[in-house]
Amino acid sequence: TSLTREMGDSEHHYRECLNITDEKVCVAGSTHTGEEELILQLQKMLSLDVKIVILVAPRHIERIEEIQKLFQAKRIGYSLLSELKRKKRRRLDSIVLVDTMGELAQLYSIADFVFCGGSLVDKGGHNVMEAAMWAKPVFYGPYIADFQDAVNLLESHGGGFMVATLEELAQQIFYFSHNRQEYLSACQSALAAFS
């Protein structure tokens, strides 16, 4: 169908401009203050065992400068998504900061794993179904009250996973990275919940 073709085109476009080959991709969507720091810790934990690129898409675009300062203070190499449209991501940069508007829903197409922001800090969470439509397992923290119905639906199908801590999130990603059948099953479950 044309939707399937469009989804395939979107994925190919982003994989190319992000220079993704054999890495896993985690998209942290709609993050809030306090979560970016956690994502940096997550990247450190995961990189010990999994080749991974993490895309950080803050909920509020006006926070980009503040997040860049955080990355610089932590001496983290990162790329800006806007720049990757002109030049390929350096393989050293395992963090991509999404500094453009309106692309998050499409970026989920290249994710292996999705973390839904506003949920490890008390902000009520964000729409978990935006990622489920791409057949991606969705992770979120305990503060997801604004989308509880969608979360219940996702969890009842087996495509959504609540994590209480950053360590739990890392463990879940490790687990799925090494258990392909369970991972594929979670992908199908997420899609079933969306459908």
XYZ file of C-alpha atoms in Angstrom:
195
model
C 0.000 0.000 0.000
C 1.054 3.610 -0.357
C 1.263 3.972 3.447
C 3.668 1.015 3.684
C 5.748 2.506 0.867
C 5.756 5.897 2.562
C 6.855 4.288 5.837
C 9.674 2.457 4.033
C 10.822 5.679 2.326
C 10.859 7.529 5.629
C 12.944 4.823 7.297
C 15.435 4.679 4.412
C 15.797 8.488 4.367
C 16.570 8.724 8.086
C 18.891 5.691 8.166
C 20.918 7.276 5.391
C 21.179 10.770 6.832
C 21.957 9.382 10.305
C 24.576 7.010 8.877
C 23.013 4.008 10.649
C 24.386 0.633 9.590
C 24.711 -2.028 12.267
C 23.788 0.040 15.331
C 20.563 -0.290 17.264
C 18.558 2.918 17.473
C 16.734 4.180 20.540
C 14.463 7.197 20.137
C 13.782 9.119 23.350
C 10.747 11.144 22.328
C 9.278 14.243 23.995
C 11.829 14.375 26.817
C 11.591 16.896 29.654
C 14.112 18.556 31.986
C 15.907 15.884 33.991
C 15.373 13.126 31.431
C 18.194 14.107 29.061
C 20.686 13.576 31.863
C 19.180 10.115 32.414
C 19.459 9.379 28.688
C 23.190 10.156 28.816
C 23.551 7.642 31.644
C 21.506 5.142 29.642
C 23.826 5.561 26.664
C 26.839 4.895 28.903
C 25.265 1.724 30.326
C 24.144 0.378 26.968
C 27.336 1.129 25.062
C 29.203 -1.397 27.217
C 27.303 -4.160 25.464
C 25.187 -2.824 22.587
C 26.170 -0.670 19.601
C 23.512 1.988 19.914
C 22.626 5.462 18.681
C 20.192 7.426 20.819
C 18.033 10.169 19.330
C 16.943 12.697 21.941
C 13.866 14.696 20.924
C 12.945 17.252 23.609
C 9.275 18.088 24.009
C 10.042 21.810 23.885
C 12.337 22.905 21.065
C 13.330 26.070 22.966
C 15.278 23.847 25.384
C 17.810 22.833 22.692
C 20.468 25.294 23.861
C 20.126 24.172 27.487
C 20.489 20.505 26.429
C 23.528 21.290 24.278
C 25.147 22.949 27.297
C 24.447 19.813 29.343
C 26.032 17.578 26.669
C 29.040 19.871 26.395
C 29.495 20.002 30.178
C 29.455 16.186 30.231
C 31.858 16.129 27.242
C 29.431 14.065 25.193
C 29.938 13.964 21.438
C 26.618 14.550 19.695
C 25.178 15.555 16.342
C 22.274 17.883 15.602
C 19.623 16.381 13.342
C 19.388 19.623 11.318
C 23.098 19.336 10.422
C 22.821 15.686 9.383
C 20.696 16.686 6.432
C 23.840 18.250 4.975
C 26.541 15.899 6.258
C 26.637 12.360 7.606
C 26.773 11.631 11.326
C 30.256 10.948 12.642
C 30.284 7.347 13.827
C 31.785 8.565 17.117
C 28.626 10.510 17.937
C 26.245 8.073 19.554
C 23.756 10.798 20.515
C 21.695 12.801 18.034
C 19.816 15.819 19.323
C 16.600 16.424 17.399
C 16.555 20.204 16.960
C 13.825 20.302 14.304
C 10.042 20.462 14.637
C 7.524 17.918 13.453
C 9.831 14.975 12.711
C 9.479 12.811 15.797
C 6.589 10.677 14.515
C 8.641 9.818 11.390
C 11.834 9.235 13.372
C 10.103 6.410 15.214
C 10.331 4.512 11.906
C 14.057 3.863 12.427
C 13.843 3.067 16.141
C 14.532 -0.377 17.512
C 13.414 0.903 20.909
C 11.312 3.875 21.933
C 11.323 5.661 25.258
C 8.336 7.940 25.760
C 9.431 11.042 27.670
C 7.700 13.016 30.378
C 7.296 9.725 32.230
C 10.488 9.270 34.283
C 9.872 12.794 35.563
C 6.364 13.723 36.676
C 4.934 15.292 33.498
C 2.112 12.859 32.685
C 3.850 11.199 29.728
C 3.131 11.464 26.003
C 1.331 9.519 23.301
C 2.683 5.959 23.277
C 0.662 5.048 20.163
C 2.790 7.302 17.913
C 5.552 4.700 18.241
C 3.302 1.628 18.393
C 2.015 2.383 14.869
C 5.537 1.661 13.582
C 5.539 -1.737 15.357
C 8.043 -0.683 18.019
C 8.066 -1.794 21.655
C 7.472 1.285 23.798
C 9.064 1.955 27.190
C 7.894 4.585 29.650
C 8.305 5.519 33.276
C 5.602 5.473 35.972
C 4.364 9.037 35.323
C 2.133 8.279 32.349
C -1.298 9.215 33.748
C -2.263 11.454 30.799
C -2.174 8.447 28.461
C -3.295 5.688 30.827
C -5.925 4.224 28.443
C -3.396 3.898 25.611
C -0.844 2.392 28.022
C -3.389 -0.155 29.280
C -4.186 -1.151 25.702
C -0.507 -1.434 24.773
C 0.336 -3.460 27.873
C -2.654 -5.788 27.416
C -1.284 -6.680 23.963
C 2.303 -7.020 25.251
C 3.806 -4.083 23.341
C 4.309 -1.582 26.173
C 6.706 -1.796 29.110
C 6.715 0.355 32.215
C 10.145 0.876 33.770
C 10.495 2.338 37.250
C 14.137 3.343 36.846
C 16.819 4.019 34.307
C 18.501 0.716 35.211
C 15.286 -1.141 34.411
C 15.115 0.571 31.036
C 18.708 -0.471 30.278
C 17.964 -4.070 31.344
C 14.907 -4.255 29.081
C 16.879 -2.965 26.086
C 19.733 -5.398 26.832
C 17.244 -8.235 27.070
C 15.519 -7.480 23.765
C 18.868 -6.882 22.042
C 19.870 -10.452 22.888
C 16.494 -12.195 22.527
C 15.375 -11.572 18.981
C 12.235 -13.721 19.031
C 10.847 -11.967 22.107
C 11.764 -8.638 20.540
C 9.912 -9.414 17.288
C 6.941 -10.632 19.285
C 6.848 -7.327 21.239
C 6.999 -5.420 17.915
C 3.992 -7.316 16.570
C 2.153 -6.799 19.859
C 2.703 -3.039 19.706
C 1.327 -2.934 16.169
C -1.663 -5.088 17.174
C -2.492 -2.620 19.959
C -2.378 0.274 17.496
C -4.502 -1.551 14.932
